[in-house]
XYZ file of C-alpha atoms in Angstrom:
683
model
C 0.000 0.000 0.000
C 1.325 3.408 -0.935
C 2.389 5.506 1.978
C 1.074 9.030 2.510
C 3.545 11.747 1.604
C 3.726 15.473 2.141
C 4.724 17.564 -0.861
C 7.360 20.055 0.294
C 8.130 21.430 -3.161
C 6.636 21.048 -6.623
C 7.560 22.626 -9.942
C 6.488 21.858 -13.509
C 8.300 22.867 -16.683
C 11.303 20.768 -15.683
C 12.737 18.904 -18.676
C 15.228 16.155 -19.344
C 17.173 16.735 -22.551
C 17.790 13.283 -23.975
C 20.401 14.664 -26.368
C 22.547 17.357 -24.797
C 24.088 18.203 -28.184
C 20.770 18.843 -29.943
C 19.600 22.296 -30.876
C 17.335 23.845 -28.260
C 14.592 24.120 -30.888
C 14.433 20.333 -31.177
C 11.453 19.790 -28.909
C 11.447 16.044 -29.588
C 14.729 15.813 -27.675
C 13.163 17.370 -24.539
C 11.000 15.379 -22.119
C 8.667 17.588 -20.029
C 7.959 16.682 -16.441
C 7.504 17.764 -12.827
C 9.966 17.727 -9.958
C 8.847 17.065 -6.382
C 10.444 17.137 -2.959
C 8.457 14.743 -0.782
C 8.486 13.944 2.909
C 7.739 10.260 3.426
C 7.915 8.002 6.435
C 11.183 6.655 5.006
C 12.743 10.110 4.611
C 12.936 13.062 2.230
C 12.777 12.059 -1.427
C 13.361 13.975 -4.639
C 11.337 12.756 -7.589
C 10.979 13.781 -11.207
C 8.297 12.251 -13.413
C 7.689 12.693 -17.109
C 4.582 14.758 -17.773
C 2.480 12.023 -19.346
C 3.667 9.485 -16.782
C 2.402 11.754 -14.036
C -1.047 11.961 -15.608
C -1.180 8.254 -16.398
C -0.086 7.185 -12.937
C -2.883 9.210 -11.438
C -1.073 9.808 -8.163
C -2.333 12.618 -6.032
C 0.116 14.861 -4.278
C -0.644 13.093 -1.013
C -0.398 9.517 -2.274
C 2.951 8.368 -3.658
C 4.152 4.829 -4.197
C 7.240 3.833 -2.233
C 9.905 2.670 -4.668
C 13.655 2.128 -4.725
C 15.919 4.965 -3.691
C 17.703 4.564 -7.010
C 15.000 4.871 -9.615
C 16.842 5.883 -12.768
C 17.663 2.928 -15.002
C 17.954 4.211 -18.575
C 18.292 1.948 -21.560
C 21.919 2.537 -22.464
C 21.569 1.045 -25.911
C 18.734 3.202 -27.212
C 19.508 6.210 -29.281
C 18.669 9.267 -27.232
C 17.076 11.179 -30.080
C 13.743 9.369 -29.932
C 10.697 11.086 -31.287
C 7.481 12.076 -29.594
C 5.935 8.801 -30.709
C 8.110 6.995 -28.172
C 6.553 8.735 -25.178
C 5.647 5.412 -23.645
C 9.370 4.979 -23.009
C 9.677 8.252 -21.103
C 8.922 6.456 -17.867
C 12.399 4.930 -17.848
C 13.865 8.400 -17.272
C 11.958 8.933 -14.011
C 14.165 10.042 -11.121
C 13.635 9.013 -7.498
C 16.104 9.052 -4.599
C 16.449 9.791 -0.893
C 18.253 13.122 -0.472
C 20.482 11.478 2.142
C 21.838 9.255 -0.642
C 23.000 12.386 -2.453
C 26.762 12.849 -2.751
C 26.948 16.014 -4.848
C 25.268 17.979 -7.601
C 26.255 20.259 -10.442
C 24.361 23.460 -11.135
C 25.091 25.689 -14.112
C 24.887 29.451 -13.918
C 21.808 30.464 -15.953
C 23.718 33.110 -17.895
C 22.542 31.621 -21.153
C 20.054 28.860 -21.739
C 18.111 27.145 -18.980
C 19.416 26.481 -15.505
C 19.984 22.788 -14.860
C 20.993 20.503 -12.003
C 22.773 17.140 -12.264
C 22.405 14.972 -9.153
C 25.089 12.391 -8.249
C 24.514 9.710 -5.601
C 26.972 8.138 -3.192
C 27.205 4.955 -5.237
C 28.275 6.931 -8.319
C 24.874 6.928 -10.033
C 24.525 10.076 -12.115
C 21.079 11.238 -13.159
C 20.346 13.122 -16.371
C 20.319 16.894 -15.996
C 17.021 18.459 -14.922
C 16.517 21.634 -16.969
C 14.280 24.239 -15.352
C 12.679 25.928 -18.372
C 10.404 28.016 -16.132
C 12.899 28.611 -13.334
C 12.789 27.125 -9.858
C 16.188 25.447 -9.520
C 17.269 27.873 -6.825
C 14.022 27.412 -4.901
C 14.389 23.616 -5.004
C 17.925 23.719 -3.634
C 16.906 26.175 -0.960
C 14.260 23.720 0.194
C 16.755 20.835 0.094
C 19.281 22.678 2.239
C 16.924 22.280 5.167
C 17.837 18.594 5.247
C 21.417 18.419 3.946
C 24.625 20.412 4.376
C 25.878 21.793 1.068
C 29.423 22.971 0.392
C 30.654 24.610 -2.801
C 33.715 23.024 -4.409
C 36.941 25.007 -4.211
C 37.997 23.735 -7.626
C 34.785 23.873 -9.660
C 32.248 26.580 -8.867
C 29.510 24.557 -10.536
C 29.998 21.581 -8.221
C 28.437 21.352 -4.752
C 29.354 18.641 -2.253
C 26.924 17.152 0.267
C 28.734 16.800 3.584
C 28.037 13.950 5.970
C 26.417 14.583 9.315
C 28.601 16.695 11.606
C 26.813 18.419 14.518
C 29.417 21.184 14.695
C 29.383 21.811 10.980
C 25.619 21.661 10.768
C 25.249 24.268 13.467
C 27.022 26.719 11.201
C 25.352 28.812 8.550
C 24.584 27.427 5.124
C 25.696 30.680 3.552
C 28.755 28.932 2.050
C 26.472 27.760 -0.717
C 26.277 31.367 -1.955
C 23.073 30.583 -3.764
C 20.661 31.536 -1.035
C 20.294 34.311 1.486
C 18.677 32.554 4.445
C 19.828 29.656 6.589
C 17.484 27.014 7.889
C 19.193 25.938 11.099
C 15.869 25.028 12.667
C 15.895 21.873 10.614
C 19.368 20.745 11.665
C 18.041 18.616 14.496
C 16.034 16.614 11.959
C 19.142 15.755 9.977
C 20.144 12.138 10.600
C 23.035 10.600 8.827
C 22.092 7.793 6.469
C 24.491 4.803 6.447
C 26.689 4.680 3.394
C 25.405 2.039 0.970
C 26.865 0.949 -2.322
C 24.527 -0.312 -4.985
C 26.560 -2.619 -7.187
C 23.630 -3.952 -9.213
C 24.807 -5.082 -12.597
C 28.317 -3.886 -11.830
C 28.969 -7.020 -9.831
C 29.048 -8.690 -13.194
C 31.410 -6.037 -14.485
C 33.740 -7.017 -11.654
C 33.521 -10.628 -12.818
C 34.328 -9.565 -16.359
C 37.356 -7.562 -15.343
C 38.567 -10.401 -13.185
C 38.072 -13.134 -15.782
C 39.006 -11.359 -18.987
C 41.420 -8.584 -18.171
C 42.906 -8.874 -14.722
C 45.405 -11.310 -13.316
C 44.235 -14.265 -11.275
C 47.395 -14.267 -9.234
C 47.171 -11.270 -6.928
C 43.735 -10.800 -5.375
C 43.149 -7.671 -3.369
C 40.240 -7.569 -0.952
C 38.660 -4.233 -0.181
C 36.388 -3.632 2.814
C 33.170 -5.572 2.455
C 31.025 -2.554 3.084
C 32.631 -0.744 0.158
C 32.559 -3.302 -2.650
C 33.012 -6.938 -3.604
C 36.360 -8.691 -3.871
C 38.422 -7.498 -6.827
C 41.585 -8.699 -8.417
C 44.153 -6.013 -9.038
C 46.601 -6.044 -11.898
C 48.510 -3.292 -13.622
C 49.095 -2.758 -17.280
C 52.665 -3.034 -18.430
C 54.469 0.237 -18.016
C 52.144 1.397 -15.228
C 53.248 1.814 -11.656
C 50.133 1.951 -9.512
C 50.451 3.912 -6.291
C 49.697 2.009 -3.096
C 49.375 5.095 -0.903
C 46.157 5.362 1.050
C 43.716 8.119 0.124
C 46.108 10.841 -1.057
C 43.184 13.193 -1.599
C 44.394 16.485 -3.017
C 48.044 16.183 -2.045
C 50.594 18.333 -3.841
C 52.153 16.386 -6.679
C 55.416 17.329 -8.341
C 54.934 17.592 -12.074
C 56.307 19.190 -15.200
C 54.897 22.652 -15.587
C 52.924 22.743 -18.804
C 52.321 25.894 -20.814
C 48.813 27.397 -20.615
C 46.150 25.451 -22.464
C 45.028 27.590 -25.408
C 41.410 28.301 -26.247
C 40.245 26.496 -29.367
C 37.481 27.541 -31.720
C 35.452 25.162 -33.838
C 33.990 25.993 -37.239
C 30.885 25.171 -39.230
C 30.635 21.801 -41.003
C 31.640 21.335 -44.620
C 28.713 22.241 -46.907
C 27.827 20.765 -50.335
C 28.875 24.030 -51.978
C 32.260 23.981 -50.243
C 32.712 20.322 -51.166
C 32.170 21.108 -54.858
C 34.754 23.857 -54.658
C 37.361 21.319 -53.514
C 36.996 19.325 -56.768
C 38.424 20.261 -60.144
C 36.753 19.585 -63.499
C 37.946 15.977 -63.521
C 36.702 15.342 -60.000
C 40.114 15.361 -58.383
C 40.559 16.995 -54.988
C 42.600 20.170 -55.369
C 44.124 20.451 -51.894
C 43.856 17.418 -49.615
C 45.442 19.190 -46.652
C 42.992 22.064 -46.788
C 40.025 19.710 -47.086
C 41.089 17.576 -44.133
C 41.708 20.640 -42.006
C 38.207 21.891 -42.753
C 36.634 18.538 -41.898
C 38.579 18.370 -38.653
C 37.497 21.883 -37.683
C 33.773 21.446 -38.225
C 32.818 18.029 -39.496
C 30.678 17.399 -42.569
C 27.069 18.214 -43.343
C 25.013 14.998 -43.809
C 24.452 15.354 -47.600
C 28.234 15.458 -48.175
C 29.066 12.386 -46.080
C 28.037 9.961 -48.820
C 31.046 10.978 -50.925
C 33.450 12.391 -48.322
C 33.436 9.278 -46.127
C 34.591 7.183 -49.069
C 37.758 9.266 -49.221
C 38.275 9.266 -45.467
C 37.894 5.476 -45.277
C 40.151 4.682 -48.251
C 37.418 3.580 -50.649
C 38.372 6.462 -52.946
C 41.983 7.363 -53.539
C 42.773 10.974 -52.790
C 44.139 11.596 -56.311
C 41.290 9.827 -58.125
C 39.049 11.332 -60.814
C 35.408 10.796 -61.759
C 36.465 8.389 -64.503
C 38.891 6.358 -62.410
C 36.337 6.041 -59.626
C 33.720 4.720 -62.051
C 36.071 2.078 -63.439
C 37.363 1.038 -60.044
C 33.896 0.651 -58.595
C 32.907 -1.835 -61.285
C 35.769 -4.045 -60.167
C 34.814 -3.600 -56.517
C 31.213 -4.597 -57.175
C 32.359 -7.804 -58.868
C 34.815 -8.538 -56.062
C 32.198 -8.022 -53.365
C 29.577 -10.298 -54.869
C 32.197 -12.979 -55.602
C 33.046 -13.032 -51.879
C 29.375 -12.964 -50.935
C 28.695 -15.929 -53.183
C 31.365 -17.923 -51.346
C 29.360 -18.118 -48.125
C 25.943 -18.026 -49.772
C 26.653 -21.256 -51.661
C 27.899 -23.251 -48.673
C 25.450 -26.094 -48.135
C 24.062 -27.190 -44.784
C 26.219 -30.317 -44.967
C 29.341 -28.241 -45.589
C 28.467 -25.903 -42.737
C 28.345 -28.814 -40.311
C 32.038 -29.378 -41.003
C 32.915 -25.677 -41.028
C 32.555 -24.924 -37.333
C 34.298 -21.528 -37.409
C 32.009 -20.138 -40.105
C 28.964 -21.578 -38.356
C 30.005 -19.933 -35.104
C 30.568 -16.574 -36.754
C 27.272 -16.813 -38.608
C 25.383 -17.418 -35.382
C 27.157 -14.559 -33.667
C 26.352 -12.154 -36.510
C 22.685 -13.144 -36.589
C 22.463 -12.588 -32.851
C 24.082 -9.143 -32.998
C 22.252 -7.888 -36.087
C 18.843 -8.346 -34.483
C 19.778 -5.936 -31.692
C 21.984 -3.301 -33.331
C 20.577 0.249 -33.218
C 17.003 -1.036 -33.347
C 15.623 2.288 -32.139
C 17.073 4.063 -35.181
C 14.483 4.541 -37.921
C 16.788 2.872 -40.473
C 16.733 -0.422 -38.538
C 13.478 -0.313 -36.593
C 10.516 -2.642 -37.122
C 10.009 -6.336 -37.678
C 11.375 -7.814 -40.891
C 13.335 -4.681 -41.766
C 15.302 -5.526 -44.966
C 18.173 -3.291 -43.875
C 18.936 -5.805 -41.132
C 19.534 -8.442 -43.790
C 21.927 -6.092 -45.580
C 23.774 -5.540 -42.307
C 23.989 -9.307 -41.859
C 25.235 -9.922 -45.405
C 27.985 -7.303 -45.179
C 29.325 -8.791 -41.943
C 29.217 -12.335 -43.334
C 31.026 -11.205 -46.488
C 33.674 -9.507 -44.365
C 34.404 -12.929 -42.851
C 35.282 -14.059 -46.384
C 37.364 -10.916 -46.979
C 39.328 -11.182 -43.739
C 39.526 -14.836 -42.676
C 41.999 -14.111 -39.888
C 39.836 -11.589 -38.058
C 36.412 -12.725 -39.176
C 33.695 -11.295 -36.957
C 34.039 -10.110 -33.391
C 31.149 -8.714 -31.426
C 31.164 -4.948 -31.568
C 31.796 -4.768 -35.312
C 28.079 -4.382 -36.016
C 28.193 -1.161 -33.988
C 30.897 0.168 -36.306
C 29.113 -0.862 -39.501
C 25.697 0.525 -38.597
C 26.432 4.279 -39.021
C 28.301 3.582 -42.276
C 25.352 1.690 -43.761
C 22.978 4.473 -42.746
C 25.122 7.000 -44.621
C 25.897 4.881 -47.701
C 22.472 3.270 -48.146
C 24.182 0.798 -50.456
C 25.494 -2.663 -49.667
C 28.662 -2.594 -51.755
C 29.737 0.915 -50.796
C 29.043 0.240 -47.113
C 31.125 -2.944 -47.234
C 34.258 -1.322 -48.643
C 33.986 1.657 -46.304
C 33.596 -0.742 -43.381
C 36.643 -2.684 -44.588
C 38.579 0.584 -44.585
C 37.436 1.393 -41.056
C 38.484 -2.059 -39.864
C 41.954 -1.437 -41.307
C 42.163 1.451 -38.873
C 40.628 -0.361 -35.900
C 41.482 -4.050 -36.323
C 43.891 -3.920 -33.370
C 40.894 -3.270 -31.095
C 39.606 -6.763 -31.814
C 42.710 -8.887 -31.394
C 42.066 -12.115 -29.541
C 44.606 -11.380 -26.803
C 43.323 -7.779 -26.548
C 46.867 -6.525 -26.930
C 45.776 -3.486 -28.926
C 43.223 -2.475 -26.314
C 45.665 -2.909 -23.446
C 48.264 -0.871 -25.292
C 45.860 2.030 -25.767
C 44.786 1.934 -22.116
C 48.452 2.060 -21.149
C 48.933 5.037 -23.460
C 46.064 6.897 -21.790
C 47.833 6.295 -18.482
C 51.115 7.690 -19.838
C 49.382 10.752 -21.257
C 47.506 11.499 -18.059
C 50.588 10.859 -15.945
C 52.246 13.736 -17.814
C 49.291 16.095 -18.357
C 47.425 15.637 -15.067
C 49.423 13.667 -12.469
C 47.000 14.738 -9.735
C 44.030 12.962 -11.318
C 46.245 10.072 -12.422
C 47.483 9.591 -8.865
C 43.927 9.668 -7.567
C 42.787 6.998 -10.033
C 45.782 4.806 -9.217
C 45.082 4.979 -5.498
C 41.454 4.019 -6.115
C 42.156 0.878 -8.156
C 41.394 2.632 -11.443
C 44.903 3.341 -12.703
C 44.513 0.705 -15.401
C 41.767 2.857 -17.011
C 39.516 -0.092 -17.729
C 36.521 2.222 -17.387
C 37.632 3.673 -20.753
C 37.383 0.257 -22.411
C 34.083 0.908 -24.182
C 35.187 4.365 -25.333
C 38.186 2.982 -27.186
C 36.700 -0.288 -28.424
C 34.002 1.276 -30.600
C 35.221 4.893 -30.607
C 32.573 6.381 -28.316
C 29.656 4.835 -30.239
C 27.640 4.401 -27.023
C 28.601 7.741 -25.468
C 26.976 10.064 -28.010
C 23.821 10.148 -30.086
C 23.864 8.551 -33.530
C 24.320 11.872 -35.347
C 27.033 13.067 -32.982
C 28.951 9.810 -33.375
C 29.026 10.316 -37.133
C 30.495 13.785 -36.662
C 33.010 12.574 -34.092
C 34.182 9.727 -36.304
C 34.785 11.892 -39.364
C 36.848 14.247 -37.218
C 38.950 11.321 -35.962
C 39.357 9.911 -39.487
C 41.187 13.050 -40.635
C 44.140 11.956 -38.459
C 44.342 15.538 -37.253
C 45.933 17.121 -35.332
C 47.896 13.941 -34.594
C 47.559 10.220 -34.551
C 45.703 8.764 -31.574
C 43.555 11.865 -31.211
C 40.857 9.609 -29.719
C 43.112 9.149 -26.678
C 43.147 12.907 -26.145
C 39.352 12.843 -26.352
C 39.420 10.377 -23.450
C 41.604 12.805 -21.484
C 39.244 15.674 -22.287
C 36.213 13.791 -20.943
C 38.061 12.799 -17.778
C 39.279 16.366 -17.323
C 35.655 17.524 -17.360
C 34.760 14.920 -14.727
C 37.837 15.433 -12.547
C 36.196 17.487 -9.813
C 33.232 15.137 -9.638
C 35.422 12.052 -9.254
C 37.876 13.502 -6.751
C 35.704 15.671 -4.545
C 33.116 12.932 -4.221
C 35.995 10.595 -3.309
C 34.688 7.971 -5.691
C 36.246 4.514 -5.501
C 36.538 1.876 -8.203
C 32.852 0.941 -8.285
C 31.610 4.521 -8.150
C 34.016 5.636 -10.882
C 32.886 2.821 -13.138
C 29.221 3.571 -12.527
C 29.605 7.320 -12.965
C 31.481 6.964 -16.252
C 28.785 4.602 -17.490
C 26.034 7.056 -16.487
C 27.403 10.103 -18.312
C 26.812 8.630 -21.765
C 24.599 10.874 -23.900
C 25.413 13.726 -21.478
C 28.826 14.639 -22.920
C 28.980 17.850 -24.946
C 30.700 16.922 -28.194
C 31.948 20.338 -29.325
C 33.289 21.243 -25.885
C 35.066 17.894 -25.701
C 36.661 18.312 -29.132
C 37.863 21.807 -28.228
C 39.350 20.603 -24.973
C 41.050 17.612 -26.653
C 42.679 19.849 -29.259
C 43.651 22.283 -26.527
C 45.489 19.475 -24.716
C 47.315 18.643 -27.943
C 48.383 22.264 -28.504
C 49.445 22.500 -24.868
C 51.692 19.463 -25.255
C 53.025 20.696 -28.579
C 54.273 23.889 -26.945
C 55.916 22.033 -24.069
C 59.699 22.282 -24.235
C 60.441 18.884 -22.742
C 58.190 15.984 -23.585
C 59.031 12.368 -22.706
C 59.842 10.165 -25.661
C 56.876 7.925 -24.853
C 54.449 10.871 -25.219
C 56.074 11.961 -28.464
C 55.703 8.437 -29.802
C 52.034 8.180 -28.832
C 51.160 11.470 -30.537
C 53.690 11.041 -33.371
C 55.543 14.247 -32.587
C 58.588 14.708 -34.792
C 61.735 15.148 -32.695
C 64.394 17.504 -34.030
C 68.065 16.960 -33.068
C 68.238 20.359 -31.345
C 64.896 20.497 -29.589
C 63.279 17.445 -28.093
C 60.058 19.371 -27.639
C 59.584 20.228 -31.297
C 56.725 18.527 -33.056
C 55.278 18.290 -36.480
C 52.119 19.878 -37.723
C 49.105 18.050 -39.014
C 49.952 15.084 -41.212
C 48.077 14.325 -44.401
C 47.267 10.811 -45.597
C 47.764 10.256 -49.315
C 46.186 7.236 -50.924
C 46.357 4.041 -48.957
C 49.305 5.221 -46.914
C 47.125 7.637 -44.984
C 44.781 4.817 -44.163
C 47.389 2.349 -43.006
C 49.432 4.810 -41.003
C 47.199 4.265 -37.997
C 46.793 0.524 -38.419
C 50.067 -0.510 -36.849
C 49.589 -3.153 -34.239
C 50.727 -1.722 -30.925
C 51.992 -4.291 -28.473
C 53.061 -3.908 -24.889
C 56.723 -4.316 -24.071
C 55.761 -6.892 -21.500
C 52.424 -8.683 -21.724
C 49.685 -8.516 -19.132
C 49.848 -12.006 -17.662
C 49.079 -13.548 -21.027
C 48.022 -16.813 -19.478
C 44.981 -15.224 -17.883
C 44.317 -12.474 -20.403
C 44.014 -14.820 -23.358
C 42.965 -18.040 -21.672
C 39.483 -19.003 -22.833
C 39.027 -16.357 -25.554
C 37.543 -18.470 -28.306
C 34.975 -16.248 -29.965
C 37.247 -15.136 -32.802
C 40.442 -16.114 -34.521
C 43.593 -14.232 -33.630
C 44.254 -11.381 -36.035
C 47.722 -11.536 -37.588
C 48.715 -8.234 -39.148
C 51.467 -9.848 -41.226
C 49.122 -12.357 -42.819
C 46.056 -10.181 -43.327
C 45.416 -8.745 -46.740
C 46.323 -5.109 -47.135
C 43.466 -3.002 -48.412
C 43.957 -1.485 -51.846
C 40.717 0.326 -52.460
C 40.002 1.667 -55.938
C 37.347 4.244 -56.592
C 33.593 3.623 -56.753
C 30.796 6.009 -57.715
C 27.475 6.643 -56.075
C 24.789 4.028 -56.645
C 21.336 4.981 -55.466
C 19.166 2.650 -53.511
C 19.768 -0.099 -51.033
C 19.877 -3.741 -52.010
C 17.121 -5.318 -50.024
C 16.253 -8.946 -49.358
C 13.964 -10.787 -47.016
C 14.052 -10.222 -43.278
C 16.268 -12.196 -40.968
C 13.930 -14.118 -38.727
C 12.652 -13.024 -35.383
C 13.811 -9.726 -34.030
C 14.192 -8.660 -30.463
C 13.145 -5.039 -30.042
C 15.876 -4.054 -27.626
C 19.299 -3.032 -28.810
C 21.651 -5.153 -26.755
C 25.132 -4.575 -25.491
C 28.472 -5.561 -26.893
C 29.936 -8.897 -25.985
C 33.683 -9.103 -26.273
C 35.573 -12.086 -27.639
C 34.936 -14.711 -25.025
C 31.896 -16.563 -23.751
C 33.207 -16.030 -20.230
C 33.020 -12.276 -20.804
C 29.536 -12.128 -22.298
C 27.413 -11.659 -19.205
C 29.642 -9.120 -17.513
C 30.355 -7.062 -20.605
C 26.758 -6.969 -21.732
C 25.747 -5.600 -18.345
C 28.474 -2.986 -18.506
C 27.362 -1.785 -21.915
C 23.665 -1.943 -21.165
């Protein structure tokens, strides 16, 4: 039976923006709702309900159902830009928590746009921002300060920390908040400290994944039971993890870096500008200038159909209209010859071809749950799903060594949406896999190498945050695993991912720019992680919760700013110069090259080198039961020589691919042992 509740505060016109990078005029990306502060028998609760959910539930202000203190469980795999027709799904965004579970919150200054508040719980759960379109954020916080002690961060004036119960501190004024004028000390006596609780939920399975697939089985480290479950600690090669207890904000000796410059972004490349880059024969006049423009602003959607083919090596940079037409004819024949190879395998042959059968089953499973909320793939019997399936199966014929590894469907999906053609999408996907094949190696050597490189970069650029992560069992940066594996596919909306990818594909301003993007995101979350004193579990949960809430343009500006800051540094370690491909002059170790320009296939393969660690990460445990895919051997794989195709309208469609599950599932990496844990992490 629902318990009676007293409404202490109520305000409508409070929205959740399901795509933080959308234009404010996009009303379909805004969910209207009401925010409440309720006094229940169990305590003081803050709740936000979507507008139609409120009316459908039919709750009166005095009759509220008692539900979990952690009520926000978004579907991580759905694209955030859902339309108004999906209002039945708004309920999943409902917010509900006890204010004593609150660890901190972020509040923007309403200088431009709407004021918003982001609430962060003690267990690391981070709710979507509540945007107060009609005002009221200040009034809500003023009401909340009657029950909690709020302190403004010394390092981030947007961040406010909730302090635990301290009778001496609580007897002081709340004026430190600097948002309100009056204190409410009369309510201090009612403040009772709530025991610290950690909600592991699905992250217990993440722990199992990290233990089984990535971490060593030799050196278990047990943390206090009340904080989290038993974990196994292992360091990546080249990392020295600090064992000091809770260093907090200690002074750390570091190389003084030059000031980080402000970076400006530009407008995306338009169709008119694209035409101006081509001469009469269809050849690009100035490749450097074109790539610089794409890096600065991205590409408008109508131009992507042609521009992506250059960026992904399907077109050669010096090709003409005529050469592209001739080359595409050969590519069409080559594609369908490879497709025929697996299409003509009989059922009897398949019984004795276990590897192909396994890959076929894996592809069918993934295709039915890849981006199913996107209009291009939604609905039962959608023929585009069959095209997705056929491209992935044909890639197994093209690259026998690598075949198919779960996660590849996530990389193909945006390409197929842009190309709308089976053959063109295949060759562009093949070009992308040339760049990213090291992410899918069976022993995960490429992934471990990139995580180690993030550690080296942060150790030099921000040793304070790096030291904090090390001392909280996060110095191996495994929480960045999903970011790197599929290049932030699950962190941004579908449209934003397309823009991010084309920026990365320019190989500007340096190689491994995606690692600097990781640093930029972590730099934005630094105050939240450190001042909340998040541990391993909370860090993992918080990083997972900020997907779809990362501002793309701000992140790209910050990432480039970090690059320019490092470029101006007089003394840079050789390891950093190698990661970012800085050119070292004999007289100045800090000198670096400008932006490099790929020409032909060389630009494509320059970033395909397989990076291996100088000493492996306990290879016996890291590669033990990984049987989902064959080991990729760079020396034996075919090098991609991609001639030039031309645009072919229409999408080759065939019959649907059996039953379809409506939910877009998570990525499962390499090994059956990893499936459960990884799918929970990505969901």
